Structures are given as C-alpha cells and as structure tokens.
PDB file of C-alpha atoms in Angstrom:
ATOM      1  CA  MET A   1     -12.582   2.914   5.674  1.00  0.00           C
ATOM      2  CA  LYS A   2     -10.638   7.229   6.047  1.00  0.00           C
ATOM      3  CA  ILE A   3      -7.600   7.738   5.067  1.00  0.00           C
ATOM      4  CA  THR A   4      -4.819  10.091   7.013  1.00  0.00           C
ATOM      5  CA  ILE A   5      -1.761  11.916   6.439  1.00  0.00           C
ATOM      6  CA  TYR A   6      -0.993  12.633   9.856  1.00  0.00           C
ATOM      7  CA  ARG A   7       2.671  14.284  11.086  1.00  0.00           C
ATOM      8  CA  CYS A   8       4.544  10.412  12.493  1.00  0.00           C
ATOM      9  CA  ASN A   9       5.212  12.934  15.150  1.00  0.00           C
ATOM     10  CA  ASP A  10       1.486  13.917  15.707  1.00  0.00           C
ATOM     11  CA  PRO A  11      -0.118  13.279  19.519  1.00  0.00           C
ATOM     12  CA  TYR A  12      -2.921  10.727  17.514  1.00  0.00           C
ATOM     13  CA  VAL A  13      -0.124   8.574  16.069  1.00  0.00           C
ATOM     14  CA  VAL A  14       2.222   8.624  18.916  1.00  0.00           C
ATOM     15  CA  ALA A  15      -1.402   7.224  21.004  1.00  0.00           C
ATOM     16  CA  LYS A  16      -1.850   5.029  18.890  1.00  0.00           C
ATOM     17  CA  LYS A  17       1.420   3.687  18.607  1.00  0.00           C
ATOM     18  CA  SER A  18       0.452  -0.367  20.125  1.00  0.00           C
ATOM     19  CA  GLU A  19      -2.036  -0.207  17.281  1.00  0.00           C
ATOM     20  CA  ILE A  20       0.639   0.772  14.326  1.00  0.00           C
ATOM     21  CA  LEU A  21       2.511  -2.445  16.835  1.00  0.00           C
ATOM     22  CA  THR A  22       0.121  -5.215  15.985  1.00  0.00           C
ATOM     23  CA  ILE A  23      -1.195  -4.145  12.540  1.00  0.00           C
ATOM     24  CA  ALA A  24       2.749  -4.694  11.944  1.00  0.00           C
ATOM     25  CA  ARG A  25       3.351  -7.886  13.483  1.00  0.00           C
ATOM     26  CA  GLU A  26       0.236  -9.001  11.672  1.00  0.00           C
ATOM     27  CA  ALA A  27       1.645  -8.003   8.004  1.00  0.00           C
ATOM     28  CA  PHE A  28       5.511  -8.923   8.743  1.00  0.00           C
ATOM     29  CA  ASP A  29       6.824 -12.114  10.970  1.00  0.00           C
ATOM     30  CA  ASP A  30       9.597 -10.882  11.318  1.00  0.00           C
ATOM     31  CA  VAL A  31       9.988  -7.420  11.499  1.00  0.00           C
ATOM     32  CA  PRO A  32      10.642  -6.473  14.980  1.00  0.00           C
ATOM     33  CA  ASP A  33       9.302  -4.094  16.515  1.00  0.00           C
ATOM     34  CA  GLU A  34      12.140  -1.268  16.705  1.00  0.00           C
ATOM     35  CA  ALA A  35      12.325  -1.388  12.465  1.00  0.00           C
ATOM     36  CA  ILE A  36       8.691   0.538  12.663  1.00  0.00           C
ATOM     37  CA  GLU A  37       9.730   2.201  16.393  1.00  0.00           C
ATOM     38  CA  LEU A  38      13.137   3.953  13.501  1.00  0.00           C
ATOM     39  CA  ARG A  39      10.702   4.862  10.782  1.00  0.00           C
ATOM     40  CA  LEU A  40       8.069   6.385  13.071  1.00  0.00           C
ATOM     41  CA  GLN A  41      11.141   8.594  13.472  1.00  0.00           C
ATOM     42  CA  LYS A  42      13.317   8.506  10.535  1.00  0.00           C
ATOM     43  CA  TYR A  43      10.405   9.637   8.223  1.00  0.00           C
ATOM     44  CA  PRO A  44       7.845  12.413   8.063  1.00  0.00           C
ATOM     45  CA  GLU A  45       4.991  11.444   7.585  1.00  0.00           C
ATOM     46  CA  ILE A  46       2.314   8.111   8.255  1.00  0.00           C
ATOM     47  CA  ALA A  47      -1.132   7.576   6.215  1.00  0.00           C
ATOM     48  CA  ILE A  48      -3.356   5.362   8.280  1.00  0.00           C
ATOM     49  CA  ALA A  49      -6.957   3.848   7.600  1.00  0.00           C
ATOM     50  CA  ALA A  50      -8.472   3.575  10.391  1.00  0.00           C
ATOM     51  CA  ASP A  51     -12.447   3.240  11.175  1.00  0.00           C
ATOM     52  CA  ASP A  52     -14.514   2.757  14.516  1.00  0.00           C
ATOM     53  CA  GLU A  53     -12.055  -0.750  14.892  1.00  0.00           C
ATOM     54  CA  GLY A  54      -9.859   0.349  15.056  1.00  0.00           C
ATOM     55  CA  ILE A  55      -6.327   1.495  12.183  1.00  0.00           C
ATOM     56  CA  GLY A  56      -6.592  -1.002   8.917  1.00  0.00           C
ATOM     57  CA  GLY A  57      -3.558  -0.487   7.562  1.00  0.00           C
ATOM     58  CA  PHE A  58      -0.541   1.913   6.666  1.00  0.00           C
ATOM     59  CA  VAL A  59       1.152   3.496   4.907  1.00  0.00           C
ATOM     60  CA  PHE A  60       4.716   5.890   5.070  1.00  0.00           C
ATOM     61  CA  PRO A  61       4.633   8.061   2.196  1.00  0.00           C
ATOM     62  CA  THR A  62       8.630   9.291   1.156  1.00  0.00           C
ATOM     63  CA  PRO A  63       9.181  12.490  -0.409  1.00  0.00           C
ATOM     64  CA  HIS A  64      12.304  12.767  -2.516  1.00  0.00           C
ATOM     65  CA  ALA A  65      14.185  15.034  -5.234  1.00  0.00           C
ATOM     66  CA  CYS A  66      16.361  14.949  -7.583  1.00  0.00           C
ATOM     67  CA  GLY A  67      16.982  17.753  -9.274  1.00  0.00           C
ATOM     68  CA  ARG A  68      13.779  18.510 -11.140  1.00  0.00           C
ATOM     69  CA  ASN A  69      12.298  15.173 -10.768  1.00  0.00           C
ATOM     70  CA  ARG A  70       9.928  14.934  -7.955  1.00  0.00           C
ATOM     71  CA  MET A  71       9.605  10.828  -6.640  1.00  0.00           C
ATOM     72  CA  VAL A  72       7.152  10.134  -3.599  1.00  0.00           C
ATOM     73  CA  GLY A  73       8.286   6.506  -1.768  1.00  0.00           C
ATOM     74  CA  LEU A  74       5.568   3.948  -0.647  1.00  0.00           C
ATOM     75  CA  ARG A  75       7.516   2.629   2.652  1.00  0.00           C
ATOM     76  CA  PHE A  76       6.087  -0.520   4.491  1.00  0.00           C
ATOM     77  CA  LEU A  77       2.909  -0.494   2.861  1.00  0.00           C
ATOM     78  CA  THR A  78       0.922  -2.858   5.354  1.00  0.00           C
ATOM     79  CA  VAL A  79      -2.573  -3.963   6.205  1.00  0.00           C
ATOM     80  CA  GLY A  80      -3.776  -5.535   8.582  1.00  0.00           C
ATOM     81  CA  ASP A  81      -6.414  -9.885   8.941  1.00  0.00           C
ATOM     82  CA  ARG A  82      -9.356  -8.151   9.533  1.00  0.00           C
ATOM     83  CA  CYS A  83      -8.694  -6.201   6.628  1.00  0.00           C
ATOM     84  CA  ARG A  84      -6.420  -8.315   3.646  1.00  0.00           C
ATOM     85  CA  ASN A  85      -8.630  -8.796   0.504  1.00  0.00           C
ATOM     86  CA  ARG A  86     -11.112  -5.353   0.905  1.00  0.00           C
ATOM     87  CA  LYS A  87      -8.359  -3.576  -1.337  1.00  0.00           C
ATOM     88  CA  LEU A  88      -7.087  -1.136   1.182  1.00  0.00           C
ATOM     89  CA  THR A  89      -3.714  -1.618  -0.294  1.00  0.00           C
ATOM     90  CA  THR A  90      -5.256   0.183  -2.920  1.00  0.00           C
ATOM     91  CA  LEU A  91      -6.803   2.603  -1.320  1.00  0.00           C
ATOM     92  CA  LEU A  92      -3.465   3.697   1.434  1.00  0.00           C
ATOM     93  CA  THR A  93      -1.789   3.923  -2.851  1.00  0.00           C
ATOM     94  CA  GLY A  94      -4.198   5.752  -4.430  1.00  0.00           C
ATOM     95  CA  VAL A  95      -4.642   8.169  -1.094  1.00  0.00           C
ATOM     96  CA  VAL A  96      -1.123   8.708  -0.934  1.00  0.00           C
ATOM     97  CA  LEU A  97      -0.505   9.084  -5.063  1.00  0.00           C
ATOM     98  CA  VAL A  98      -3.163  11.886  -5.706  1.00  0.00           C
ATOM     99  CA  ARG A  99      -1.344  14.189  -2.570  1.00  0.00           C
ATOM    100  CA  ALA A 100       1.772  13.725  -3.939  1.00  0.00           C
ATOM    101  CA  TYR A 101       0.498  14.329  -7.460  1.00  0.00           C
ATOM    102  CA  ARG A 102      -1.178  17.220  -6.633  1.00  0.00           C
ATOM    103  CA  LYS A 103       1.355  18.938  -4.860  1.00  0.00           C
ATOM    104  CA  TYR A 104       3.831  18.339  -8.303  1.00  0.00           C
ATOM    105  CA  LEU A 105       1.517  20.163 -10.161  1.00  0.00           C
ATOM    106  CA  VAL A 106       1.235  23.423  -7.658  1.00  0.00           C
ATOM    107  CA  GLU A 107       5.381  23.028  -7.717  1.00  0.00           C
ATOM    108  CA  ARG A 108       5.549  22.153 -12.006  1.00  0.00           C
ATOM    109  CA  LEU A 109       3.677  25.135 -12.177  1.00  0.00           C
ATOM    110  CA  ARG A 110       5.928  27.519 -10.835  1.00  0.00           C
ATOM    111  CA  PRO A 111       9.005  28.598 -12.939  1.00  0.00           C
ATOM    112  CA  GLY A 112      11.580  26.088 -13.076  1.00  0.00           C
ATOM    113  CA  GLY A 113       9.284  23.626 -11.603  1.00  0.00           C
ATOM    114  CA  PRO A 114       9.803  19.931 -11.153  1.00  0.00           C
ATOM    115  CA  LYS A 115       9.545  18.209 -14.767  1.00  0.00           C
ATOM    116  CA  ASN A 116       8.490  14.303 -13.410  1.00  0.00           C
ATOM    117  CA  ILE A 117       6.703  13.153 -11.080  1.00  0.00           C
ATOM    118  CA  TYR A 118       7.741   8.821 -10.752  1.00  0.00           C
ATOM    119  CA  VAL A 119       6.941   6.349  -7.234  1.00  0.00           C
ATOM    120  CA  ILE A 120       9.865   4.486  -5.585  1.00  0.00           C
TER     121      ILE A 120
END
C-alpha cells in the first residue's frame, strides 16, 4: 500500500472521485456523498492509500496555525472494507504526521517560528 498526498483538485483525485466515494460509503453508512464532495472542494489536500487493486483509504490533512503554534487536523480518516484490520489507519496517520512534523521543524528553525505542534 502506497500513501501519496495530493492536492484535492489534482487530476488523479478527480479521476478517482468515484472510488473515494465508494470507500467513504463502506466506512460510514450515514455520510452522504455530498459531504465528501464538499470536503474535496473545501480542504487543500487528501492523503490516499492505494495499491494495485485500487484505493484502500484516505484522510484529509488540514493545516492550522494559532499564534506560534502549528496544528494538523486529521479529517475524515477512512478505510475501506478490504483494508480493515491491516493497520492502514496507523499508516495513513503516520505519513501525514511525519510530513507535518518535517514542515514544522523547518519553520521552527526560522526566527519567530512556531513553538509547538499539535494534532487535532
């Protein structure tokens, strides 16, 4: 399983929109397709876990700042039925957090950079 972070308006994401909606339906019974489509328009990025069989899961990493604090939100962490109990949730979360931490470290080294990073 390979995790890649894309811009939500990336052509790959647009082409795979139906697979993303299918995974969301499998994971959450009561979330309408419009909620996912709204998030694809609202959030800047999506992390997608995919292999040869297709998309297995996704999460929307959302960056936030408050003064000298940086935060990363893990929105709508979703794993499809075929990938359940394979630690994909941990892998998706880990990739997003390591990326956010690297960005935080680069910013922290600058004068007046952030002091803390939080996961929300």
